XYZ file of C-alpha atoms in Angstrom:
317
model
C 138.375 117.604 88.982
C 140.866 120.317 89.819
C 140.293 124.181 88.301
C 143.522 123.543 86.227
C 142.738 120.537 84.061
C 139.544 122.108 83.143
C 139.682 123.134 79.431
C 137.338 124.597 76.481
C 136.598 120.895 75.966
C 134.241 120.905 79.243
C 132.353 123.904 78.334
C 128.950 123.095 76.414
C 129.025 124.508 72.639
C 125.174 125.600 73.317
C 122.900 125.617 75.831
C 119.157 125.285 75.821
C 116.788 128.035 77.834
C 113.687 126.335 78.321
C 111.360 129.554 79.277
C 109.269 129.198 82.073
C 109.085 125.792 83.658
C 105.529 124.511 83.788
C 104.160 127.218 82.431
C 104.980 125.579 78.867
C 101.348 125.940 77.960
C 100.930 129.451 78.708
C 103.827 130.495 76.768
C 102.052 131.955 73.985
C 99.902 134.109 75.813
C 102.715 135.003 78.354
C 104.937 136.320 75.014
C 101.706 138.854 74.286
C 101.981 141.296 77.158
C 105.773 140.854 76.958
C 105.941 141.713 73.656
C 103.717 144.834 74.438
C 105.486 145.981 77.146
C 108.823 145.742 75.403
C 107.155 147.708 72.565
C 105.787 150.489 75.273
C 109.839 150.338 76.663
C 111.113 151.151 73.578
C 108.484 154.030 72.612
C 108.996 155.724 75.779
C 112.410 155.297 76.034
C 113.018 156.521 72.821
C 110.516 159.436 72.473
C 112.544 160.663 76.546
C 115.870 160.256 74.575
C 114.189 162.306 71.338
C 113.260 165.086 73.277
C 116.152 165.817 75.685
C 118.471 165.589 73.184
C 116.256 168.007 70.643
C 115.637 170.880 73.287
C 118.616 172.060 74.415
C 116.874 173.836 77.505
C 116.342 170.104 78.837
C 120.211 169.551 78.968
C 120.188 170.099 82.716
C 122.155 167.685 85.097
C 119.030 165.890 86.222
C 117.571 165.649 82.171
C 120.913 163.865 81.227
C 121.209 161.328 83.871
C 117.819 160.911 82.911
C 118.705 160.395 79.456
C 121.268 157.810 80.905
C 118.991 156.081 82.362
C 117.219 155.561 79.190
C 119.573 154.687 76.967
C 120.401 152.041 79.863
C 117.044 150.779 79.640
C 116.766 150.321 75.921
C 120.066 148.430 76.694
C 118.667 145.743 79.205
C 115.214 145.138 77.486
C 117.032 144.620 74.410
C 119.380 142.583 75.247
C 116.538 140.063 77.201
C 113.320 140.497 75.392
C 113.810 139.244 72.164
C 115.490 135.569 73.016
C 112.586 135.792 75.218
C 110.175 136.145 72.736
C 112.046 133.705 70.754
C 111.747 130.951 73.253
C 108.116 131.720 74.301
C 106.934 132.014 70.636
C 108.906 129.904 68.882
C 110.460 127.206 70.959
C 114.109 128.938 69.706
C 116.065 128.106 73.346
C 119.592 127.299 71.691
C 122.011 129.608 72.677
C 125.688 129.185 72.130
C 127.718 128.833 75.811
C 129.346 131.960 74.756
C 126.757 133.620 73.503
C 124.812 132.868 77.035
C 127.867 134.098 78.632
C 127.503 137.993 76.488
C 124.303 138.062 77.672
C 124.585 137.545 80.853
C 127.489 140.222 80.992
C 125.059 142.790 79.451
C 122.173 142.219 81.845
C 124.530 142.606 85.123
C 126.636 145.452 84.022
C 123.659 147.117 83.161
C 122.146 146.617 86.487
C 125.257 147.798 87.868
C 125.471 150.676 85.756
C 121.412 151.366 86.500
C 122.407 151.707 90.093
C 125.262 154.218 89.353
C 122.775 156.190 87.524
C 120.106 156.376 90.203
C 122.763 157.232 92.839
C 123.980 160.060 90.957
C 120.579 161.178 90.120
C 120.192 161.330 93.471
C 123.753 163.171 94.221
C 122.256 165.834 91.706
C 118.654 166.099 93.979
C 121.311 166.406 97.023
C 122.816 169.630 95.172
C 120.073 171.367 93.753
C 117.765 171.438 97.142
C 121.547 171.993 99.824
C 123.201 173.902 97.968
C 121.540 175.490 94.784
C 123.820 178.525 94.746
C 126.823 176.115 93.346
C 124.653 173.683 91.168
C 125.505 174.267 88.029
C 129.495 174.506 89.152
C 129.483 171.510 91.002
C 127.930 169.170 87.946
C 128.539 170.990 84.788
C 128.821 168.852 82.001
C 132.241 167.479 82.250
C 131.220 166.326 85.747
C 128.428 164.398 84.412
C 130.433 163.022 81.872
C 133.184 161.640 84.457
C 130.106 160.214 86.182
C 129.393 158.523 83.470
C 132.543 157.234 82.934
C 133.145 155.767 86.405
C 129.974 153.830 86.360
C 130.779 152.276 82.824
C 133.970 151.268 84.307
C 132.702 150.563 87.699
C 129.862 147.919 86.348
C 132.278 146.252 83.722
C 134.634 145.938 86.244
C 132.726 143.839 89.046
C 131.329 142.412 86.385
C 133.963 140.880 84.163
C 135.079 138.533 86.391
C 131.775 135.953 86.417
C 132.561 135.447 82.632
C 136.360 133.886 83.960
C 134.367 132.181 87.294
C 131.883 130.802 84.704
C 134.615 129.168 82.180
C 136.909 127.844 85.098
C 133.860 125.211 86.335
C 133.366 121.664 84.491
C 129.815 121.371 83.230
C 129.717 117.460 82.525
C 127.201 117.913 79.188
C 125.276 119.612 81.523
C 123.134 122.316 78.841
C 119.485 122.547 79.707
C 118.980 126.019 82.030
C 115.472 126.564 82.654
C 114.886 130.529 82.414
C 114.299 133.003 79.893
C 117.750 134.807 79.639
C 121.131 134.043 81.030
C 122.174 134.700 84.473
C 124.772 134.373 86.710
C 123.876 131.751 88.743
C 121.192 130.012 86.549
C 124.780 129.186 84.388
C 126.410 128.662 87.702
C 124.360 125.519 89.040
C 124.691 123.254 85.576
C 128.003 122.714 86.706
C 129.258 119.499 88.248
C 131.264 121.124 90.710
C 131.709 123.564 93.825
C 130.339 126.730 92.954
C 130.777 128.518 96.482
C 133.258 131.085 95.263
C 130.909 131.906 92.351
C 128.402 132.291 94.763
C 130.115 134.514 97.421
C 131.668 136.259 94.308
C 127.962 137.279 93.084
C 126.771 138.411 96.840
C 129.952 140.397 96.705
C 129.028 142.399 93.437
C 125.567 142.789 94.433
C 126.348 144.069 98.060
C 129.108 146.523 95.865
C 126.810 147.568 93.408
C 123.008 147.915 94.565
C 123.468 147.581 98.074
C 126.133 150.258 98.855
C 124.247 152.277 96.130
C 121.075 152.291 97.984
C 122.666 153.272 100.770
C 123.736 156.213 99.738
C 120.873 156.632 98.075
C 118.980 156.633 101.589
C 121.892 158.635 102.814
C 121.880 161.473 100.348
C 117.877 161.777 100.735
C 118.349 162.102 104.306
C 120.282 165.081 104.137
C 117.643 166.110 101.349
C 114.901 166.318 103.644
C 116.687 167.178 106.426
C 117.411 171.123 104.240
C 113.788 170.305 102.785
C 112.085 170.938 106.273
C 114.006 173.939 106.927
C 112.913 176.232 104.578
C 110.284 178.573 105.596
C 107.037 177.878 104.099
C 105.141 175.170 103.366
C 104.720 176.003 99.402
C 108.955 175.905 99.279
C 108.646 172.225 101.111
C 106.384 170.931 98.881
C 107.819 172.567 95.506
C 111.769 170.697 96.481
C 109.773 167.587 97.636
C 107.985 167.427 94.403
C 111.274 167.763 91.991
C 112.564 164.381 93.697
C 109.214 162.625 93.480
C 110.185 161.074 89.941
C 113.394 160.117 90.991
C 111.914 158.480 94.427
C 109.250 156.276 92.122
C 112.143 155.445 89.490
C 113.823 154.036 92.613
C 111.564 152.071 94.192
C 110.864 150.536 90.764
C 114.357 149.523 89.961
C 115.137 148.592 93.766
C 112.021 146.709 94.836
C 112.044 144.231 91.836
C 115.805 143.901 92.311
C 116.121 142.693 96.155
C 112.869 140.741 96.061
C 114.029 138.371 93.143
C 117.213 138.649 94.711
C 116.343 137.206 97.924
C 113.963 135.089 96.943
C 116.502 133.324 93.934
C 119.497 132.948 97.008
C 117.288 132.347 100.287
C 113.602 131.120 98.790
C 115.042 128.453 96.560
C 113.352 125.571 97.651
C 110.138 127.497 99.139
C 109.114 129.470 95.972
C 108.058 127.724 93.081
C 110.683 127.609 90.134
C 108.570 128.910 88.079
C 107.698 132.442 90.380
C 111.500 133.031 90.082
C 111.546 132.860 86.491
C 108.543 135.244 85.781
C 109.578 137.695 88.230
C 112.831 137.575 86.775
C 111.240 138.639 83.443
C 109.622 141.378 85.260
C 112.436 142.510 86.334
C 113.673 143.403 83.207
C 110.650 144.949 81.906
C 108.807 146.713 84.578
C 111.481 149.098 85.196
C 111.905 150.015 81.268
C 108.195 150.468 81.310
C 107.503 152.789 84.147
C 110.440 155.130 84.278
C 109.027 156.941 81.066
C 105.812 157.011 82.760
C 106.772 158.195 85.576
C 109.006 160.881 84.014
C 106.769 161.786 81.613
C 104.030 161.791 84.487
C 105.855 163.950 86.989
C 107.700 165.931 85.079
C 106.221 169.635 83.582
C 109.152 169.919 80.986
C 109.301 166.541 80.021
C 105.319 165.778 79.431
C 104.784 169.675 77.562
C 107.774 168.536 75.670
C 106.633 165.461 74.995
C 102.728 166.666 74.070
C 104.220 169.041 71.741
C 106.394 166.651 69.936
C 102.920 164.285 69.414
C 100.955 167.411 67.588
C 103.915 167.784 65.417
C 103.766 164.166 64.576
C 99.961 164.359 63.751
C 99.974 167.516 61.953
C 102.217 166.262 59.513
């Protein structure tokens, strides 16, 4: 059947998520640390947001991408977590084909717009250890706020077209997906028809998105500690090493998850189990909400006095 005679009329009203395959008994007690983790997300998340925004010595370059990053968070867990729980707890897979087709927009342009995040949080690392003198010229707050704007646009952009890749294939009544959320390709394959360009299409993005960003990523922290081991005493070292430390764990958390379920959903298809793919998948989207609080919160003097301060005011009260 040829791309053009392909109408609406192919496309499935609904389709049915199934949660993880042969794990159907477990499903129940899977939901429970989901559901707490989800919880923690949104508590952390929330509380980082609360406090940069309240203290207005935390509205720093490196505090509002980290804000960012936040509210990005919140975004993805929310937008996964509770069909999840849905379908774990209560058996509630329907989804309309539309519907399915939002969500998956919202999970990849966030992970697009993630990326952008951690790659200028890393561009800001670059400027305050090479060349502090200029910092706060070089990313005052209409800089940041470009930034911002580029990777909104940048991540709806490489995104949009999957959603017009997606409605262009025949699906032949086709409606049962086994996973937890929609993606890409998990909508891709329950069509009855040649999906190649959908697949080179979704290497494409991700070799655009997280793969160049890691690069410069790696780049940008190469010229980091290249200016890092020049300075002239050991306490200097470790105090500019120790103000990228958060950013370094936030990274490998987002970029770890993200190319292992990557590879392993495109080259370990038939050698991992289907259900591995599907629980790391869910991982995916909740480890990295999870942790980068933490790990902020952790690391961070400002953040975690902040933070402390703002739980005796609750208590007192």
């Amino acid at each position: 059947m040829s791309t053009s005679n392909i109408s609406d009329d192919s496309l499935p009203p609904t389709l049915f998520l199934t949660g993880i395959p042969g794990l159907e008994w477990a499903h129940i007690w899977i939901a429970i640390p989901f559901c707490a983790m989800y919880l923690i997300a949104l508590a952390g998340n929330a509380a980082l947001i609360l406090v940069i925004a309240m203290d207005s010595t935390l509205h720093a370059p490196m505090y509002l991408f980290l804000c960012l990053l936040s509210l990005s968070d919140l975004a993805l867990s929310s937008t996964t977590v509770p069909k999840m729980l849905a379908i774990l707890w209560l058996q509630a897979g329907e989804i309309s084909f539309d519907g399915c087709l939002a969500q998956m927009f919202c999970v990849h342009s966030i992970y697009a717009l993630e990326s952008s995040i951690l790659l200028a949080m890393a561009f800001d690392r670059y400027v305050a250890i090479c060349n502090p003198l200029r910092y706060t010229v070089i990313l005052n707050h209409t800089v940041i706020g470009k930034i911002g704007l580029v990777g909104i646009f940048r991540s709806v952009a490489i995104v949009s077209p999957f959603i017009f890749l997606l409605r262009r294939l025949p699906y032949c009544q086709h409606h049962v997906m086994a996973h937890t959320y929609c993606e890409h390709m998990g909508i891709a394959r329950l069509a009855c028809a040649n999906i190649t360009v959908n697949i080179i299409y979704g290497l494409t993005v991700a070799l655009l998105a997280m793969g160049l960003d890691s690069i410069l990523i790696t780049i940008s922290y190469g010229f980091i500690l290249r200016a890092v081991f020049r300075l002239p005493s050991r306490d200097a070292q470790h105090k500019a090493l120790s103000t990228c430390g958060s950013h370094l764990g936030v990274i490998l958390v987002f970029y770890i998850p993200a190319f292992f379920s990557f590879l392993t959903h495109r080259f370990g298809q038939h050698r991992i189990p289907k259900h591995v793919h599907i629980f790391l998948a869910n991982l995916y989207v909740l480890v990295p909400p999870v942790l980068n609080p933490v790990i902020y919160g952790a690391r961070t003097k400002e953040i975690r006095s902040r933070l402390l301060r703002l739980v005796r005011l609750k208590t007192s009260i």
